[in-house]
CSV table of C-alpha atoms in Angstrom, one decimal:
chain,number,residue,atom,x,y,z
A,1,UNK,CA,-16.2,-27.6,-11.8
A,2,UNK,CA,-13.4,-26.7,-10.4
A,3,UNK,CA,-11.7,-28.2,-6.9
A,4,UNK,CA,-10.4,-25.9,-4.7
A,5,UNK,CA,-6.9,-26.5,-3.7
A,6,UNK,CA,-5.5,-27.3,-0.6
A,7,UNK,CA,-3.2,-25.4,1.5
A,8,UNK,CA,-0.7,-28.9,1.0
A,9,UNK,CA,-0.9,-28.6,-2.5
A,10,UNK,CA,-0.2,-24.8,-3.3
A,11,UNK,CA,3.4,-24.8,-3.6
A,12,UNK,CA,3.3,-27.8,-6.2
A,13,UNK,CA,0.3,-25.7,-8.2
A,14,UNK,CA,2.5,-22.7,-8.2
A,15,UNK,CA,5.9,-24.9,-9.0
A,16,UNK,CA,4.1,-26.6,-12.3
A,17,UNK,CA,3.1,-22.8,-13.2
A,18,UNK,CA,6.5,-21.2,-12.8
A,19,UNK,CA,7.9,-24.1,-15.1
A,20,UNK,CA,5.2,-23.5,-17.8
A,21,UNK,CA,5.7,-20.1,-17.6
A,22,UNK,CA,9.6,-20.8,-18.5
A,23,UNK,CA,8.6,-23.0,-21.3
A,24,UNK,CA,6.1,-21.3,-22.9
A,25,UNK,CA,7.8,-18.1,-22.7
A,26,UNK,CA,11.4,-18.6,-21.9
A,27,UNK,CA,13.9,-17.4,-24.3
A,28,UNK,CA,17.0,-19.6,-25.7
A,29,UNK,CA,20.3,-18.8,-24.1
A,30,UNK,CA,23.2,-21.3,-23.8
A,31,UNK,CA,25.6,-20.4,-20.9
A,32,UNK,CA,28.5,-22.6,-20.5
A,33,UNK,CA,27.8,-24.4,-23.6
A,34,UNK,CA,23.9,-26.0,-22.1
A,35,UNK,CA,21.0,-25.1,-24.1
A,36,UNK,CA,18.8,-23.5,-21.5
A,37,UNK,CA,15.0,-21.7,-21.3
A,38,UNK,CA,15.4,-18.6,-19.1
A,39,UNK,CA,13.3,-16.1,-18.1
A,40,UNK,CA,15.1,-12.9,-16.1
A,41,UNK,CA,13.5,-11.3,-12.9
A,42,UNK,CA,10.8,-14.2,-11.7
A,43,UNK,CA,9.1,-13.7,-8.6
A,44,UNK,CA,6.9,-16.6,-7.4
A,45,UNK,CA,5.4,-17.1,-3.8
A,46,UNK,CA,5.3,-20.4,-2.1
A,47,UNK,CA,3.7,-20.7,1.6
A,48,UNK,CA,6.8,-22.3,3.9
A,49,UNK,CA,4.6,-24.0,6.2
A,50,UNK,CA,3.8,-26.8,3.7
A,51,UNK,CA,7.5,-26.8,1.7
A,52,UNK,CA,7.8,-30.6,-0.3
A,53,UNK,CA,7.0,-30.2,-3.9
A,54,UNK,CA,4.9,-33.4,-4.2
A,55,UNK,CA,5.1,-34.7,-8.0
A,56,UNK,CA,4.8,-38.5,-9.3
A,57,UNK,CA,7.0,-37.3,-12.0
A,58,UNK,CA,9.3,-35.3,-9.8
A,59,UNK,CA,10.6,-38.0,-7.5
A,60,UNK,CA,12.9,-35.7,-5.2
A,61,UNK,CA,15.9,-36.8,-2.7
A,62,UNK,CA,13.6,-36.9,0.3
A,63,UNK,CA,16.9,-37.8,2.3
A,64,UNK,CA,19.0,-35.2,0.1
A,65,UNK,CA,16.3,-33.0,0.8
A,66,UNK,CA,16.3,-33.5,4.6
A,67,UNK,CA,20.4,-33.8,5.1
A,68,UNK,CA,21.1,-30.9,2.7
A,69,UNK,CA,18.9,-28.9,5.3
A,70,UNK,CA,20.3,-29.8,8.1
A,71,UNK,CA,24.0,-29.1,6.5
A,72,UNK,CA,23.0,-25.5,5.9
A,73,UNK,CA,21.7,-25.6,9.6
A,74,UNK,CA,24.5,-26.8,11.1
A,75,UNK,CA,26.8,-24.3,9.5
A,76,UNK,CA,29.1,-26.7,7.6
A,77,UNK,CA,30.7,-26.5,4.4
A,78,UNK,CA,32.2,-30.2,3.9
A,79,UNK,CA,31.8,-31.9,1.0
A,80,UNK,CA,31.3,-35.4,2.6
A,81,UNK,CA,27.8,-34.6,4.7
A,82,UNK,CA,26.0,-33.7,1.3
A,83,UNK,CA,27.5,-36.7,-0.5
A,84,UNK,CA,26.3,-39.1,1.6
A,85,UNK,CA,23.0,-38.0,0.3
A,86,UNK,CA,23.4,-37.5,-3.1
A,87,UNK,CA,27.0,-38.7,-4.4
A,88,UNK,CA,26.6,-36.0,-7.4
A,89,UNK,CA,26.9,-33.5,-5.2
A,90,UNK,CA,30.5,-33.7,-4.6
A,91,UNK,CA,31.3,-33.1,-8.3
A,92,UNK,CA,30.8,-29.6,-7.7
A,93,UNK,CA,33.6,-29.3,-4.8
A,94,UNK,CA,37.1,-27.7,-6.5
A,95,UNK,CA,39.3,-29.4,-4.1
A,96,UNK,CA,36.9,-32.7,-2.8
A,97,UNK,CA,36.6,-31.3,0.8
A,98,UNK,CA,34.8,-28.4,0.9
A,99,UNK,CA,32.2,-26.5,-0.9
A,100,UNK,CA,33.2,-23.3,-1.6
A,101,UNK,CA,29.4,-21.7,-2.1
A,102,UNK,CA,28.1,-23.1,1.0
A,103,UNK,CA,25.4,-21.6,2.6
A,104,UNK,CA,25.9,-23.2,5.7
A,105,UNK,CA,28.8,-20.9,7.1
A,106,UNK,CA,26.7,-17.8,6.4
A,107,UNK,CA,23.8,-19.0,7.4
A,108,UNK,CA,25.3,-19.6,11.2
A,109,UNK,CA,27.2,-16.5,11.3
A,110,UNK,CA,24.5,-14.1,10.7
A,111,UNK,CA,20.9,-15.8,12.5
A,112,UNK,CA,22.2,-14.5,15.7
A,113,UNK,CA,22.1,-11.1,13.6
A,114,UNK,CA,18.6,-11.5,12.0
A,115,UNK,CA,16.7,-12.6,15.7
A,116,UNK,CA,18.3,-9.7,17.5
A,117,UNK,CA,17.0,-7.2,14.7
A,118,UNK,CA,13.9,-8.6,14.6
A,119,UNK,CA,13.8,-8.6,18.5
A,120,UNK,CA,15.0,-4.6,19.0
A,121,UNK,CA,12.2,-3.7,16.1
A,122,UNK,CA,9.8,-6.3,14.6
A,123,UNK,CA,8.8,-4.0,11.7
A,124,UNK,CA,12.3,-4.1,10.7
A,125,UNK,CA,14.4,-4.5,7.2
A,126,UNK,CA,17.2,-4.9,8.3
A,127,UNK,CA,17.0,-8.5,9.0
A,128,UNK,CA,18.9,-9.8,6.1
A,129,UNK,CA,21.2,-12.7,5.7
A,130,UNK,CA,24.2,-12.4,3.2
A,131,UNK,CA,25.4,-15.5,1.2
A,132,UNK,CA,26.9,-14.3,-1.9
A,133,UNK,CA,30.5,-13.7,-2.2
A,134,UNK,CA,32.0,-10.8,-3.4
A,135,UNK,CA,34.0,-10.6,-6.2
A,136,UNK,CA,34.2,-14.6,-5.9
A,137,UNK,CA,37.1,-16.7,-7.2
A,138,UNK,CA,35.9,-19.1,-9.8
A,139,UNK,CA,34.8,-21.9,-8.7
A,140,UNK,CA,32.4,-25.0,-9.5
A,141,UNK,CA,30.3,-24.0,-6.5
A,142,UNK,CA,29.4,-20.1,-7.0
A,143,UNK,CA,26.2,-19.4,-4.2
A,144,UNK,CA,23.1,-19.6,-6.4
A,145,UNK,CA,21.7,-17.3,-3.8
A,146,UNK,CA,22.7,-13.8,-3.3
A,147,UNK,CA,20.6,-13.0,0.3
A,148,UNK,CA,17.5,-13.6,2.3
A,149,UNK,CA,15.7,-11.1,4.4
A,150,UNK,CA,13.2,-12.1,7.1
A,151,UNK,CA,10.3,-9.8,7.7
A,152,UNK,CA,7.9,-10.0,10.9
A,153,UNK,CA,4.1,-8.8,9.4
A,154,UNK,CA,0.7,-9.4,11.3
A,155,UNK,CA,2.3,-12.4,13.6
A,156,UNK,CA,4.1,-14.1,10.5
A,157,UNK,CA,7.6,-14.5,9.4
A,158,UNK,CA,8.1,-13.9,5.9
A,159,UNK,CA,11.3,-14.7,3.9
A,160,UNK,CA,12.4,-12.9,0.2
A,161,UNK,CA,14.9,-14.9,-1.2
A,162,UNK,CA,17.0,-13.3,-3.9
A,163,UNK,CA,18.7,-15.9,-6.3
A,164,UNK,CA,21.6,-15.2,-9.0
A,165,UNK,CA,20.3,-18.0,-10.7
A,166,UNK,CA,17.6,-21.0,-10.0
A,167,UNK,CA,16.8,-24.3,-11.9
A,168,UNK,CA,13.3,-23.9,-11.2
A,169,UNK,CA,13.3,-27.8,-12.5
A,170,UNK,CA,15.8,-29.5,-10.7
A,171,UNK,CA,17.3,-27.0,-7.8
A,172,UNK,CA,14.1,-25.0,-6.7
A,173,UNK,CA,12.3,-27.5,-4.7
A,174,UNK,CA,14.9,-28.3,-2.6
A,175,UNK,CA,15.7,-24.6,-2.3
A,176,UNK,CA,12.1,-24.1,-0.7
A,177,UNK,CA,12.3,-26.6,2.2
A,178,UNK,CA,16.0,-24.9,3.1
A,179,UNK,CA,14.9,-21.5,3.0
A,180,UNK,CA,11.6,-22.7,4.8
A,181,UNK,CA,14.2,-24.5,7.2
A,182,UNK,CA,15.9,-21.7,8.0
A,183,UNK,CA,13.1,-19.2,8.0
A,184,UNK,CA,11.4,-21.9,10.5
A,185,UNK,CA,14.7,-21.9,12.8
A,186,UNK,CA,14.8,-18.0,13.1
A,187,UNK,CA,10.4,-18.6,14.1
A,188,UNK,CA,12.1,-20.6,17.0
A,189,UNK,CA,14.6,-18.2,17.9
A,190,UNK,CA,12.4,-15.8,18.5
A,191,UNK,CA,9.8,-18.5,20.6
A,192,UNK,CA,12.9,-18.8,22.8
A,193,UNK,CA,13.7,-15.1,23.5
A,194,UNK,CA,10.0,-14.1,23.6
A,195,UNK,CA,8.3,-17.1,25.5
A,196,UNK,CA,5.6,-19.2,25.3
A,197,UNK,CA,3.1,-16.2,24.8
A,198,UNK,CA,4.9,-15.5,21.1
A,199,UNK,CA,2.1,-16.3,18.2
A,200,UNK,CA,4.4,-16.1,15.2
A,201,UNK,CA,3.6,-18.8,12.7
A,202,UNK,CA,5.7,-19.0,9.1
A,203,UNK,CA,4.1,-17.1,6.0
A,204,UNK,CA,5.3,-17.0,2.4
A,205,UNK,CA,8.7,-17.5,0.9
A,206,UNK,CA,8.7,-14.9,-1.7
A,207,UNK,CA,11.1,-16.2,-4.5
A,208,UNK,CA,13.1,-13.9,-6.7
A,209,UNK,CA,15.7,-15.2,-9.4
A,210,UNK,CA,17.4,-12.7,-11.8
A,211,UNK,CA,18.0,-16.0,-14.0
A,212,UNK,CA,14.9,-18.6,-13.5
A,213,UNK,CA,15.7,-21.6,-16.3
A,214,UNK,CA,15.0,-24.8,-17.1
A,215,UNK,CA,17.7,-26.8,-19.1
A,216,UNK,CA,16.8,-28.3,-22.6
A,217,UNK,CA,17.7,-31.5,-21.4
A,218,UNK,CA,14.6,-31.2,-18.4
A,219,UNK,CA,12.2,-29.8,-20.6
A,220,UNK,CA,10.4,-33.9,-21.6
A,221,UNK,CA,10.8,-34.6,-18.0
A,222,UNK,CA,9.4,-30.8,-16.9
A,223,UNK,CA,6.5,-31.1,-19.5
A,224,UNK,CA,5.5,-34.4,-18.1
A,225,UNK,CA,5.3,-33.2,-14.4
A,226,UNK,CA,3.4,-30.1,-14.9
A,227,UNK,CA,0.6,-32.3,-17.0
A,228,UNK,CA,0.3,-34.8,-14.3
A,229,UNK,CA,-2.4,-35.4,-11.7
A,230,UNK,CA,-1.9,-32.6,-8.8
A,231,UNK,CA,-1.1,-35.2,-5.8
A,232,UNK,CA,-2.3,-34.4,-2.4
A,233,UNK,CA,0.5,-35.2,0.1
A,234,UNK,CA,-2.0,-33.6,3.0
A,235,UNK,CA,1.1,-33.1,4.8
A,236,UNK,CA,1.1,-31.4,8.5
A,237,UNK,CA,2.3,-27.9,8.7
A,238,UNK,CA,6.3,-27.7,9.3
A,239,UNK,CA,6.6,-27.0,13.4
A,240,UNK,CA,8.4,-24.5,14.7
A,241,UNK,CA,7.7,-24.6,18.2
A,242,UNK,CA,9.4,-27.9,19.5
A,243,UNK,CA,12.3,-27.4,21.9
A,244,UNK,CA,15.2,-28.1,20.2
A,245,UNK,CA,13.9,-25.7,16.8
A,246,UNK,CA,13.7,-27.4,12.8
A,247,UNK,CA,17.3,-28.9,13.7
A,248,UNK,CA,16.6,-31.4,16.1
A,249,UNK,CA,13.6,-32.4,14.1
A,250,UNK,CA,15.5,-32.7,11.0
A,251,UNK,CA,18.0,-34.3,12.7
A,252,UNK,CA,15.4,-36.9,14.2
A,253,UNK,CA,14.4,-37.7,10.4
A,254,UNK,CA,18.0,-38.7,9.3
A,255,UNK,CA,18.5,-40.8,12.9
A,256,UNK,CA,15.3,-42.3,12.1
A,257,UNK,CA,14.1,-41.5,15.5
A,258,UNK,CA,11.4,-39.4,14.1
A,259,UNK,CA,8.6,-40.9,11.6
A,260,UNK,CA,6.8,-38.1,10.3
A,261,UNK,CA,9.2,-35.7,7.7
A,262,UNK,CA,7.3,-32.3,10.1
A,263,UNK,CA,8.7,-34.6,13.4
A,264,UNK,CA,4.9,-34.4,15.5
């Protein structure tokens, strides 16, 4: 018999299939110099109202997860912020003081542009944020993400990210609760230009990676994670109605003001 899944625990379902998939199927590549399984042009969906990966074997950076979110929010690009959470992180900065592929910056410039669009015509595809950089200077830090366009369809906001590359193992699930982030801060956006009579709830993330991969020194770790027991977190929903947006309430969670990780 089998047990239907929760709405909590989709994302992790569809996570431990994506990484078989690259297993089982991936082909042998090696750029710069790391064996790696890849598979080109994935597409997974993931629902962004419930956005932690929850695995036993996957023990993620809650705080990482949280402050790397807020970074991108708050449209910064210092190396320092990220650190604090994850000291790693910082190895990837060319000069120790900022990070060259930041999201953040983008991200800031261009919501104002994605609410307005979606405001003059909801059935718009236009509303499209760009992170990549063209013809980039090499770098440690080159934006794994090349864009994300928000849709409006049937009273939900949907997000399509398009990534370069993705380490479905180690990068994606943080890269879900950001984009969910961000797709949750332009839901408030629009709250606060429509009013208190807008329904729009989040809907899916639809993933895209020209390069999905899993490094050969993840795969033991990978393999063990996707034959474990299917936890149920039973989260609550990520809110997107509270008055100062997903900001404030990730904010909240790094003061320690706020208990809960969705900030009720």
């Amino acid at each position: 018999m089998t047990v239907p899944l929760k709405l909590s625990q989709l994302n992790t379902y569809r996570w431990h299939r994506l990484l078989k998939r690259l297993m089982l199927d991936g082909s042998r590549t090696k750029p710069r110099g790391q064996d790696t399984f890849e598979t080109l042009g994935v597409q997974e969906e993931f629902l962004m109202q419930y956005p932690v990966i929850a695995c036993a074997q996957r023990k993620l950076n809650l705080e990482f997860m949280i402050g790397e979110a807020h970074w991108v929010l708050s449209g910064a690009n210092d190396t320092a912020t990220p650190a604090s959470y994850m000291a790693k992180f910082a190895e990837y900065s060319d000069n120790g003081i900022i990070m060259a592929g930041a999201y953040g910056p983008a991200v800031n410039r261009q919501l104002a542009y994605v609410v307005r669009t979606l405001m003059d015509d909801p059935h718009s595809r236009q509303a499209v944020i760009s992170i990549w950089h063209e013809r980039p200077e090499p770098s440690k830090d080159i934006p794994c993400t090349v864009s994300l366009q928000f849709f409006l369809r049937q009273g939900s906001l949907h997000c399509v990210a398009n990534m370069r590359s993705s380490d479905a193992y180690l990068g994606l699930p943080y890269d879900i609760f950001t984009f969910s982030c961000i797709a949750a801060q332009v839901a408030h956006l629009l709250h606060q230009q429509i009013g208190p009579d807008c329904a729009i709830e989040l809907g899916y993330l639809t993933w895209q990676a020209g390069s999905a991969h899993i490094y050969d020194r993840d795969v033991k770790a990978a393999t063990k994670c996707v034959n474990g027991k299917l936890l149920d977190p039973n989260p609550m929903p990520l809110l997107i109605a509270m008055p100062g947006g997903i900001i404030e309430n990730l904010d909240g969670l790094l003061q320690g003001s706020v208990d809960d990780w969705v900030g009720r």
